CSV table of C-alpha atoms in Angstrom, one decimal:
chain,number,residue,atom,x,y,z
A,1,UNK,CA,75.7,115.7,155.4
A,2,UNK,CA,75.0,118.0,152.3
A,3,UNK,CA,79.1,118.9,152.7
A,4,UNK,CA,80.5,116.1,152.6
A,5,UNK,CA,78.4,114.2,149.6
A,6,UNK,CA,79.9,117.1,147.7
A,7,UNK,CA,83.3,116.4,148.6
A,8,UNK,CA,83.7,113.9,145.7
A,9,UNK,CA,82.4,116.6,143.0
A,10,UNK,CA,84.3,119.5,144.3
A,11,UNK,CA,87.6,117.2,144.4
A,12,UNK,CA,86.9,116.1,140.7
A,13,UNK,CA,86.4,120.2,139.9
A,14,UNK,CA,89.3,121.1,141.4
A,15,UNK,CA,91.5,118.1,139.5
A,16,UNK,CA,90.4,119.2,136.0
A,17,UNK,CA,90.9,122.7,136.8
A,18,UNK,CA,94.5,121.8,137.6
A,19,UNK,CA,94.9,119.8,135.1
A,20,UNK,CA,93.5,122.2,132.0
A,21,UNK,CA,95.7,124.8,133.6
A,22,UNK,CA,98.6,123.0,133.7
A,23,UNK,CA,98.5,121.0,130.3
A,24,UNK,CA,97.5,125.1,128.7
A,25,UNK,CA,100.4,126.0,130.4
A,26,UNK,CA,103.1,123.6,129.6
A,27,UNK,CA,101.6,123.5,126.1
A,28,UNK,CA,101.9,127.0,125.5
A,29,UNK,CA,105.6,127.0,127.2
A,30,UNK,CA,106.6,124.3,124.6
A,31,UNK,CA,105.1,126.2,121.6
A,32,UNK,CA,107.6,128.9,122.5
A,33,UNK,CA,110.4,126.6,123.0
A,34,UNK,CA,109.7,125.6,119.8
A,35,UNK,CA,108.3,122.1,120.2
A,36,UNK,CA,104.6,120.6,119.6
A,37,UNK,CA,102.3,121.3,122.3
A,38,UNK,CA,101.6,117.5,123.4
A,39,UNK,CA,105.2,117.6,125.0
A,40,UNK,CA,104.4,119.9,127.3
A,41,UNK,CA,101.5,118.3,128.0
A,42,UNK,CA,102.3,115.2,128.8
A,43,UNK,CA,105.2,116.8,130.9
A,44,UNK,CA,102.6,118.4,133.3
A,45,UNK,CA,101.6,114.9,133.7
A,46,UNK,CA,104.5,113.2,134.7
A,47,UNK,CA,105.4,116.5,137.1
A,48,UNK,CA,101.5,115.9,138.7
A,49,UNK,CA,101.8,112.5,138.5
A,50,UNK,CA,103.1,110.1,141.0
A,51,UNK,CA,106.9,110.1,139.0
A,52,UNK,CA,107.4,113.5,140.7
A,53,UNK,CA,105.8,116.1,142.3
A,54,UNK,CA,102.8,113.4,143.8
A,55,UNK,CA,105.0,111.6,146.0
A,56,UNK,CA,103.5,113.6,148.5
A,57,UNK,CA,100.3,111.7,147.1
A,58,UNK,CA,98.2,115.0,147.0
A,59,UNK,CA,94.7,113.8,147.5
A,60,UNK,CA,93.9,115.3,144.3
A,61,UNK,CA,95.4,112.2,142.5
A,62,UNK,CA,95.6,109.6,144.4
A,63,UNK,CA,91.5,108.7,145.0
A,64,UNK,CA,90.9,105.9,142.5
A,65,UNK,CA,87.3,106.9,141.6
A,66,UNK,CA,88.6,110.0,140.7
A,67,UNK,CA,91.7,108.6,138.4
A,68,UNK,CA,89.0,106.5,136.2
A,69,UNK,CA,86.8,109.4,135.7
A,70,UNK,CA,89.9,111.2,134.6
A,71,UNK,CA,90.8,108.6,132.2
A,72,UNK,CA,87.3,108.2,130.8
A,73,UNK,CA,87.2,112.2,130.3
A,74,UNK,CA,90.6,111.1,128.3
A,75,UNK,CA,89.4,108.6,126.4
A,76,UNK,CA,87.0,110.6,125.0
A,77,UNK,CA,89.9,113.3,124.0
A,78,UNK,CA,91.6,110.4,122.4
A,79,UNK,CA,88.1,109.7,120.4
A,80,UNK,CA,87.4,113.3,119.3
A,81,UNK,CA,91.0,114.2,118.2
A,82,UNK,CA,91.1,110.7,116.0
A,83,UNK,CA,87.4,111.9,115.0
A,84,UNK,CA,89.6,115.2,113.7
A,85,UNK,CA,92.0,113.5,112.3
A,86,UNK,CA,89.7,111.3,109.6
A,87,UNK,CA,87.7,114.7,109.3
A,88,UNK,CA,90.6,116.5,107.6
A,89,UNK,CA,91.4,114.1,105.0
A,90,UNK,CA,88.9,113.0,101.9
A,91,UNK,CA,88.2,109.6,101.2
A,92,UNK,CA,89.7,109.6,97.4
A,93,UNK,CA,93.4,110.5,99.4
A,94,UNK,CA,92.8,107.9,101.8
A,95,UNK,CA,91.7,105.5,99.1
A,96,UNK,CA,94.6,106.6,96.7
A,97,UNK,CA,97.4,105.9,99.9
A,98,UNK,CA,96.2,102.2,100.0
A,99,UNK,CA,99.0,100.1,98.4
A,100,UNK,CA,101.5,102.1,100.7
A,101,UNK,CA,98.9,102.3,103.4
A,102,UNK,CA,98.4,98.6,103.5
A,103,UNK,CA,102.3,97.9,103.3
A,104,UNK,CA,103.9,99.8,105.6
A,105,UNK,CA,101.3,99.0,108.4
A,106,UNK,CA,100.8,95.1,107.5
A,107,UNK,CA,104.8,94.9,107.5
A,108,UNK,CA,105.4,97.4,110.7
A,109,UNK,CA,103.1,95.4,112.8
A,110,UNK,CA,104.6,92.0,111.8
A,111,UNK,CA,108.1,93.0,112.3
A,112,UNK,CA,107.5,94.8,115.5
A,113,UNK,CA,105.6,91.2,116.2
A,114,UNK,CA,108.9,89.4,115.8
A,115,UNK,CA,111.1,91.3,117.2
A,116,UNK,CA,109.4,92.3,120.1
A,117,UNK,CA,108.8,88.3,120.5
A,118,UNK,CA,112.4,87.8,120.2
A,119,UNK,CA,113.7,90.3,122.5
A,120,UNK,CA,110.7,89.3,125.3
A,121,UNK,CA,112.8,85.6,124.9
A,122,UNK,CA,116.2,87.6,125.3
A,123,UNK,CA,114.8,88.9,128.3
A,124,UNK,CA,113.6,85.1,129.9
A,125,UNK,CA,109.7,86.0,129.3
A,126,UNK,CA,107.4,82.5,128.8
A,127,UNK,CA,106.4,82.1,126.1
A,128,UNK,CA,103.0,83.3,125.7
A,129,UNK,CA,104.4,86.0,127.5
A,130,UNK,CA,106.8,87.3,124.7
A,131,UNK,CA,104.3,86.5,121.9
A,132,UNK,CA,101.6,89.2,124.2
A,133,UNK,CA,104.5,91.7,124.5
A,134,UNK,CA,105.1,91.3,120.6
A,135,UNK,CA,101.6,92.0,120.2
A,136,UNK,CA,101.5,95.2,122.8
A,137,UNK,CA,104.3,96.8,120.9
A,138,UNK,CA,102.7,96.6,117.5
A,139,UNK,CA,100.1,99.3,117.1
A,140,UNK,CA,100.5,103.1,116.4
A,141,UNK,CA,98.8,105.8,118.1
A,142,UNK,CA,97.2,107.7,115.1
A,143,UNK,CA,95.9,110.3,117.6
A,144,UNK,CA,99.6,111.3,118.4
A,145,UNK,CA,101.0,111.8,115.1
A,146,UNK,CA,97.7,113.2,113.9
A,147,UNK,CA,98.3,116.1,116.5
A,148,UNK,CA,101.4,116.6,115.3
A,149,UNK,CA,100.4,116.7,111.4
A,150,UNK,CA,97.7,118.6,111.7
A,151,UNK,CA,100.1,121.5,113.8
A,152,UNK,CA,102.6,121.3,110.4
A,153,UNK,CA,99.4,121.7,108.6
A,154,UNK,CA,100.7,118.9,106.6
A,155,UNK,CA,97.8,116.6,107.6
A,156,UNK,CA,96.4,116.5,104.0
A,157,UNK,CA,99.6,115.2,102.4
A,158,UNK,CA,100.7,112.0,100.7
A,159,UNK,CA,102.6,111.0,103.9
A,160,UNK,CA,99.6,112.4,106.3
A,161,UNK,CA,97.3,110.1,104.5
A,162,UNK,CA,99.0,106.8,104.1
A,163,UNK,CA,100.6,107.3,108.0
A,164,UNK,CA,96.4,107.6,109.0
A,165,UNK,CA,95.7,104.8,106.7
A,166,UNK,CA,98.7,102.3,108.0
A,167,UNK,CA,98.2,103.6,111.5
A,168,UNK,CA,94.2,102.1,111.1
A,169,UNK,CA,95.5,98.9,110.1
A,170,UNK,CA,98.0,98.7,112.2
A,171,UNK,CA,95.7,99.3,115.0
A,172,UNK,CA,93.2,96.4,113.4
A,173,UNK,CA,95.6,94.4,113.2
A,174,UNK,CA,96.8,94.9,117.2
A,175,UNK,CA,93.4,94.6,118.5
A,176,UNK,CA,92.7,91.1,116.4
A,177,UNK,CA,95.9,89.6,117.1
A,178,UNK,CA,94.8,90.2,121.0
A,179,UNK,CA,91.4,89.2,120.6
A,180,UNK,CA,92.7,86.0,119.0
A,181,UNK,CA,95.1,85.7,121.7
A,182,UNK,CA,92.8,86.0,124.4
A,183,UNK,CA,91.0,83.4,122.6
A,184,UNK,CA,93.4,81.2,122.7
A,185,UNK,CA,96.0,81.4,125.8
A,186,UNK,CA,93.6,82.8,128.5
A,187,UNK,CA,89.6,82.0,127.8
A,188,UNK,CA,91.2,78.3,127.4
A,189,UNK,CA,90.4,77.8,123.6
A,190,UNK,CA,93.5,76.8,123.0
A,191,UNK,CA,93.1,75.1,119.1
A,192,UNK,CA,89.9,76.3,118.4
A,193,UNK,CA,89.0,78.1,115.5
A,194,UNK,CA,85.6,79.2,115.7
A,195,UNK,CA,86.2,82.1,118.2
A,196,UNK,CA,88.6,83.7,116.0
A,197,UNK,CA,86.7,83.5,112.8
A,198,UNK,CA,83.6,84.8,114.7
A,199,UNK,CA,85.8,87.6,115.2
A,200,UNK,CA,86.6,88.1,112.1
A,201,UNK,CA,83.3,88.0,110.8
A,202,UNK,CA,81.9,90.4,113.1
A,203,UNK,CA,85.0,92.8,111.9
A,204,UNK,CA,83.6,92.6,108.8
A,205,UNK,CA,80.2,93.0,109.2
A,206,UNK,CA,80.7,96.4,111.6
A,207,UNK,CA,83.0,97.8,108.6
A,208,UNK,CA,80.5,97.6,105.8
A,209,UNK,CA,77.5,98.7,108.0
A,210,UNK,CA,79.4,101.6,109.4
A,211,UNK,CA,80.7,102.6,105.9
A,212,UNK,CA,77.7,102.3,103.9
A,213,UNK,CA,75.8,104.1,107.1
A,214,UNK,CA,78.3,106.6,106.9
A,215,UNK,CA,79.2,107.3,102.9
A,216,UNK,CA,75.3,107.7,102.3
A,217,UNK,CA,73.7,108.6,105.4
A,218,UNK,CA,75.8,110.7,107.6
A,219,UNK,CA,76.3,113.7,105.1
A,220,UNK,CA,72.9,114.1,104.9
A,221,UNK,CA,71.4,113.5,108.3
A,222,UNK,CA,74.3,116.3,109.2
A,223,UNK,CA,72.5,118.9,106.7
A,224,UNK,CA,69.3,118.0,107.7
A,225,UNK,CA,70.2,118.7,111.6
A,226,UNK,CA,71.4,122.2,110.8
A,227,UNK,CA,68.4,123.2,109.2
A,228,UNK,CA,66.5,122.2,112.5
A,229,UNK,CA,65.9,125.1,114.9
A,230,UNK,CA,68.2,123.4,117.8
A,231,UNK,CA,70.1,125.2,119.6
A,232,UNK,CA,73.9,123.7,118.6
A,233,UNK,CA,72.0,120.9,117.2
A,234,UNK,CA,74.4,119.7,114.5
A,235,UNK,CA,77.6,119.9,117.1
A,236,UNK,CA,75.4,118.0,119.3
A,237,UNK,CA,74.2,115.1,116.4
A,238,UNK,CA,78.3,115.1,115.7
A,239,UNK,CA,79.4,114.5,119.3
A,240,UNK,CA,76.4,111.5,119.7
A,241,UNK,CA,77.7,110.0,116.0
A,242,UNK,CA,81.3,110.1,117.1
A,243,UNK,CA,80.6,108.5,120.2
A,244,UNK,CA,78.1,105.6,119.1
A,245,UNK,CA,80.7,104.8,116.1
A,246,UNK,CA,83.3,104.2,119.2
A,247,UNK,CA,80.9,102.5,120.9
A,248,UNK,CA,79.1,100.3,118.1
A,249,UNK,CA,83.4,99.4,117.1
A,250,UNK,CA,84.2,97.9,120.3
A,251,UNK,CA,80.8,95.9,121.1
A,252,UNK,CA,80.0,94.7,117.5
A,253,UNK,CA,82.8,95.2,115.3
A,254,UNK,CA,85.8,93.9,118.2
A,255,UNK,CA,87.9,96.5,117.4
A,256,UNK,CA,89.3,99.6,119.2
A,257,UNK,CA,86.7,102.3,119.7
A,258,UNK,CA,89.4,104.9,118.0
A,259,UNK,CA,88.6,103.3,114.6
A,260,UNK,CA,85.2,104.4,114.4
A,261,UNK,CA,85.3,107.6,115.6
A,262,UNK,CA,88.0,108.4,112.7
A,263,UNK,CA,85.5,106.3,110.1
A,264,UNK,CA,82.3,108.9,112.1
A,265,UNK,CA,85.0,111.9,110.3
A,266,UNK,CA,86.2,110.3,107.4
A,267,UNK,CA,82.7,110.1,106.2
A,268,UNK,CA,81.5,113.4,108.3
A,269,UNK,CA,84.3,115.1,106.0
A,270,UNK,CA,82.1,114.5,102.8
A,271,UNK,CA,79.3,116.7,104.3
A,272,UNK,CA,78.8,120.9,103.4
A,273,UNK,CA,78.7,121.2,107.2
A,274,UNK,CA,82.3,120.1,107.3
A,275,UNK,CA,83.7,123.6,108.5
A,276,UNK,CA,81.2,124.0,111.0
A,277,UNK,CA,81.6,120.6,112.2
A,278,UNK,CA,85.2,120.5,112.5
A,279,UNK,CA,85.0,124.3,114.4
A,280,UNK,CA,82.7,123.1,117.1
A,281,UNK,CA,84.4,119.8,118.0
A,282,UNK,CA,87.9,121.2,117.9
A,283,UNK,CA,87.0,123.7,120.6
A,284,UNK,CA,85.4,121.4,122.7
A,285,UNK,CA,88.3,118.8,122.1
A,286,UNK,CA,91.5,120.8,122.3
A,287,UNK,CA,89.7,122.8,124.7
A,288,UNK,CA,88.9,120.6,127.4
A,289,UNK,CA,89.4,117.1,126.5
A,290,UNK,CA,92.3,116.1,124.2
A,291,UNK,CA,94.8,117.8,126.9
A,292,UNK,CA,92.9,116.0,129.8
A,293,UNK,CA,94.0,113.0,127.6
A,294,UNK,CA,97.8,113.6,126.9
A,295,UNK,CA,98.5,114.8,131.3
A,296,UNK,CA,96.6,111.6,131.8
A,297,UNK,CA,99.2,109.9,130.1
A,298,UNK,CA,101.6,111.4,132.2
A,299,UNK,CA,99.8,110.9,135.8
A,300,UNK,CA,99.3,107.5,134.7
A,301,UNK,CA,102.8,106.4,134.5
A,302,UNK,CA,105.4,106.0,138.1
A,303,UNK,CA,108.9,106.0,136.6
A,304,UNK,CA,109.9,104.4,140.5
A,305,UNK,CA,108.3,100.8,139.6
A,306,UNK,CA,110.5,100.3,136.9
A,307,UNK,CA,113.5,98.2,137.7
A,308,UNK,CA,117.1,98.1,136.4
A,309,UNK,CA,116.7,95.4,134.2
A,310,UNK,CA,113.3,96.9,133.1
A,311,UNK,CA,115.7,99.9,132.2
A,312,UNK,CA,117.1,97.3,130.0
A,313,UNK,CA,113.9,95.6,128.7
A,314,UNK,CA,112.7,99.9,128.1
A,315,UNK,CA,115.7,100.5,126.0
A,316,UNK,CA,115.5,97.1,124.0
A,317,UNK,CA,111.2,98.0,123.7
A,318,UNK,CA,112.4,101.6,122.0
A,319,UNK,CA,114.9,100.0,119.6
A,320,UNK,CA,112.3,97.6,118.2
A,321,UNK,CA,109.4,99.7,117.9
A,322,UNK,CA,111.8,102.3,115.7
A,323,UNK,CA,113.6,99.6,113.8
A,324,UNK,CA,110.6,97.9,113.1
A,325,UNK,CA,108.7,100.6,112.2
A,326,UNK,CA,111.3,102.7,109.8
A,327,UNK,CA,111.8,99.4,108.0
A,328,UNK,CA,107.6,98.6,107.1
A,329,UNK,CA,107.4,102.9,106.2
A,330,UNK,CA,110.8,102.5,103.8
A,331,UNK,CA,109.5,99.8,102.3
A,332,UNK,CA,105.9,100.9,102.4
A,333,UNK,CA,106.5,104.0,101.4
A,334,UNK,CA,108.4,103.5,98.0
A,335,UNK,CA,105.8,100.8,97.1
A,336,UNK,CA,103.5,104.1,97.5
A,337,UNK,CA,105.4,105.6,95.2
A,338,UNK,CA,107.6,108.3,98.2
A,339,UNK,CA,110.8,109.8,98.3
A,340,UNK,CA,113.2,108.4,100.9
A,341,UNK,CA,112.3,111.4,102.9
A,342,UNK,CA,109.2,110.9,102.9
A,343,UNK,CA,109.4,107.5,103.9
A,344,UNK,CA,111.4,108.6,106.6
A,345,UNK,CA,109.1,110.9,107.9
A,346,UNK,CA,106.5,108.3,107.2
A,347,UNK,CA,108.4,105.7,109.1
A,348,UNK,CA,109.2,108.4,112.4
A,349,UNK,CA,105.2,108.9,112.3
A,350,UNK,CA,104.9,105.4,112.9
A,351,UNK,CA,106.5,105.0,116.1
A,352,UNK,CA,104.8,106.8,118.5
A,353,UNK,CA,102.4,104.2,120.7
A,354,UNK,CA,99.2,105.8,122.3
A,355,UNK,CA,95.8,104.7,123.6
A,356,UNK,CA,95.8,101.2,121.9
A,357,UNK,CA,98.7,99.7,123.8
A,358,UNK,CA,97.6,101.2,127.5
A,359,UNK,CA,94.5,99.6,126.8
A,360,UNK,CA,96.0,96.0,125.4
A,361,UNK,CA,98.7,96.7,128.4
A,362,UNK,CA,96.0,97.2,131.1
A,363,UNK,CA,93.6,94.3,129.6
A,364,UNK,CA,97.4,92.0,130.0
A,365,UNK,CA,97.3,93.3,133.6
A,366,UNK,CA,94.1,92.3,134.3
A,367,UNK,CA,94.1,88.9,133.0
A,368,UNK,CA,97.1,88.1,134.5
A,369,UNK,CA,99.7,87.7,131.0
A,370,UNK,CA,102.0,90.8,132.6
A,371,UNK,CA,102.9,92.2,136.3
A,372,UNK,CA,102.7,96.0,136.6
A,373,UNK,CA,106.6,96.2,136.4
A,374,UNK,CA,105.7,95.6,132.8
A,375,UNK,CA,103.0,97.7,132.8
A,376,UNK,CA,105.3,100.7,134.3
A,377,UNK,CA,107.9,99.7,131.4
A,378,UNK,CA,105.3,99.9,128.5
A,379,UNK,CA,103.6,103.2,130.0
A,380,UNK,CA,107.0,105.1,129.9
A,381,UNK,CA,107.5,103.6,126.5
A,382,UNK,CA,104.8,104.9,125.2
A,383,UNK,CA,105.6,108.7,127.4
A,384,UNK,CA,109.2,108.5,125.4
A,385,UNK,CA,107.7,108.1,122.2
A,386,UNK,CA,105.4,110.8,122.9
A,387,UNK,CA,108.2,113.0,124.1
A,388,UNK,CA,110.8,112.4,121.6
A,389,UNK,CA,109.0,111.7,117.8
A,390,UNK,CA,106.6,115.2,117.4
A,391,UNK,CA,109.8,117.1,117.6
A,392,UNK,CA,111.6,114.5,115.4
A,393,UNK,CA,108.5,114.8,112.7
A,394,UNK,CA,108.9,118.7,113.1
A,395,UNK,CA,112.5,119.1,112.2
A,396,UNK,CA,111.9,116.5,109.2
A,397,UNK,CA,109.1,118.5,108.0
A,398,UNK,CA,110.2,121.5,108.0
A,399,UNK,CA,114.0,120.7,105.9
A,400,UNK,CA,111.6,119.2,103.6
A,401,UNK,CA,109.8,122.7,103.0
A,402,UNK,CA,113.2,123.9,102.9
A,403,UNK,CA,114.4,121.7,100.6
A,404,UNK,CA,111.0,122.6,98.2
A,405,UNK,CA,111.6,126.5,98.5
């Protein structure tokens, strides 16, 4: 009896073994290839996953208890590498980015809006249905191009910090246009006003509270801990502030848990433990769970649902999102002030989607708004922008240090 209530344990061991192994793997294969790490981790997903090699179904992958601890372990990757992203920059950058900030990610989500409304109609959706695609296709995963940036070491720069700044409001922006639309079209609110606005308000509320908390407080409770005699104490206080600023975002401020764990570094970044702090989490994160997070991308996805004409509706998704988004950066970025290069390798940093449109895609799944050819469609989406952008952002970068030398 003792053998087999350890089954479930010793099957979730051996999945995370195999899946650390093969993202180190891939990742380090792709690093000599010349590419960003991600790629090749993402590619041992899609060769685990049920695309490829899993057609077998392995038992490894294919017990659904196990698949959602998987993806909470990835969530949390997702968290901590965002946490690392806001922890490199200062708050004066950030600060100084926000006309171009503002503009490129206001405008990028709109158009991407519209167009991806328009080509949902092209492709016969209902209404409601186009409007939700529209909205699934508008946010950008800063946790991508962050991972990216801060490999080119170029994190820091003007176009690091107003692609981090836009990609925050971009992602605002995605998660209240779904929140409203959820209001609306499926809780059966259709016309009223006073869901939306309590939205709004609470928005609000969480982003004063968590800044004021955080400009004045954090800094010093982080000093304060490392004085203590605990044992790892102050990576310890980091991991719980990281965490509760995801959690307190998505229960009182109704937005995605990502923006406050990059607000928990943005202000973390003003304390004197910064080195310290960012040397702890980044082994714990690019150690165990940030590549948990991009093979779960990968083992997420099955290429084989998606249909011919989905095919179609894939292709017409990639042209939007990089239309869309290279227009809001070009203009976004010379109101900031950039070169056209820069805006163009703002605009590229822009299109890769990430956590926040698996999680608007699955919450449109579960309510009912889209069927899981969809799903499939939007999941490989997001794999090809994944695949395709990092090395696109590392050939930019790099004629532009060229070009400075």
């Amino acid at each position: 009896m003792g053998t087999f209530s350890m089954l479930p344990f010793l099957q979730f061991v051996i999945a995370i073994i195999i899946i650390i192994f093969a993202a180190k793997a891939a990742g380090y294969l792709s690093y000599k290839l010349g590419q960003p790490t991600v790629m090749g981790e993402v590619l041992a997903g899609l060769l685990l996953g049920p695309s490829l090699l899993n057609f077998l179904n392995w038992p490894v992958f294919t017990d659904t208890h196990l698949n959602v601890t998987i993806s909470h372990l990835a969530e949390v990757g997702v968290l901590l590498l965002v946490f690392l992203a806001g922890l490199e920059l200062y708050l004066p950058e950030l600060i100084k980015a926000g006309k171009g900030a503002v503009v490129t990610g206001s405008l990028g989500f709109a158009l991407t809006l519209g167009l991806g409304f328009v080509l949902a109609l092209f492709f016969a959706f209902e209404t409601k249905q186009a409007l939700f695609l529209g909205l699934m296709l508008a946010p950008t995963s800063i946790g991508i191009s962050a991972q990216t940036l801060i490999e080119l070491k170029v994190l820091r720069g003007k176009v690091g910090t107003t692609l981090l700044g836009a990609a925050a409001i971009d992602d605002i922006l995605g998660v209240l246009g779904v929140s409203i639309f959820l209001s609306f079209f499926v809780g059966g609110a259709i016309g009223e006003i006073t869901g939306v606005l309590m939205i709004l308000l609470m928005m609000t509320i969480y982003l004063i509270i968590a800044s004021a908390c955080g400009y004045w407080v954090l800094p010093k409770l982080a000093e304060i801990i490392e004085r203590m005699p605990i044992s790892q104490g102050l990576i310890a206080f980091t991991f719980i502030i990281v965490l509760f600023y995801s959690w307190s975002a998505g229960v009182f401020g109704h937005m995605a848990a990502i923006i406050g764990a990059f607000l928990a570094g943005l202000f973390l970044a003003r304390s004197s433990q910064k080195d310290k702090i960012e040397g702890g989490i980044a082994a714990i994160a690019y150690g165990i769970f940030v590549p948990i997070f991009f093979v779960n991308v990968g083992l997420s996805s099955n290429i084989r649902l998606i249909s011919s004409s989905g095919l179609w509706l894939l292709a017409g998704m990639l042209v939007v999102v990089i239309i869309s988004k290279l227009i809001g950066a070009g203009i976004g970025g010379r109101i900031g002030g950039m070169t056209n290069r820069e805006s163009l390798q703002l605009g590229f940093g822009m299109i890769p989607r990430g956590e926040v449109v698996l999680i608007i895609a699955t919450v449109g799944v579960l309510d009912g708004v889209i069927d899981a050819d969809i799903y499939a469609t939007v999941v490989v989406l997001v794999i090809l922008t994944i695949l395709l952008i990092p090395p696109i952002l590392r050939y930019l970068f790099s004629q532009s240090h060229e070009s400075t030398r």
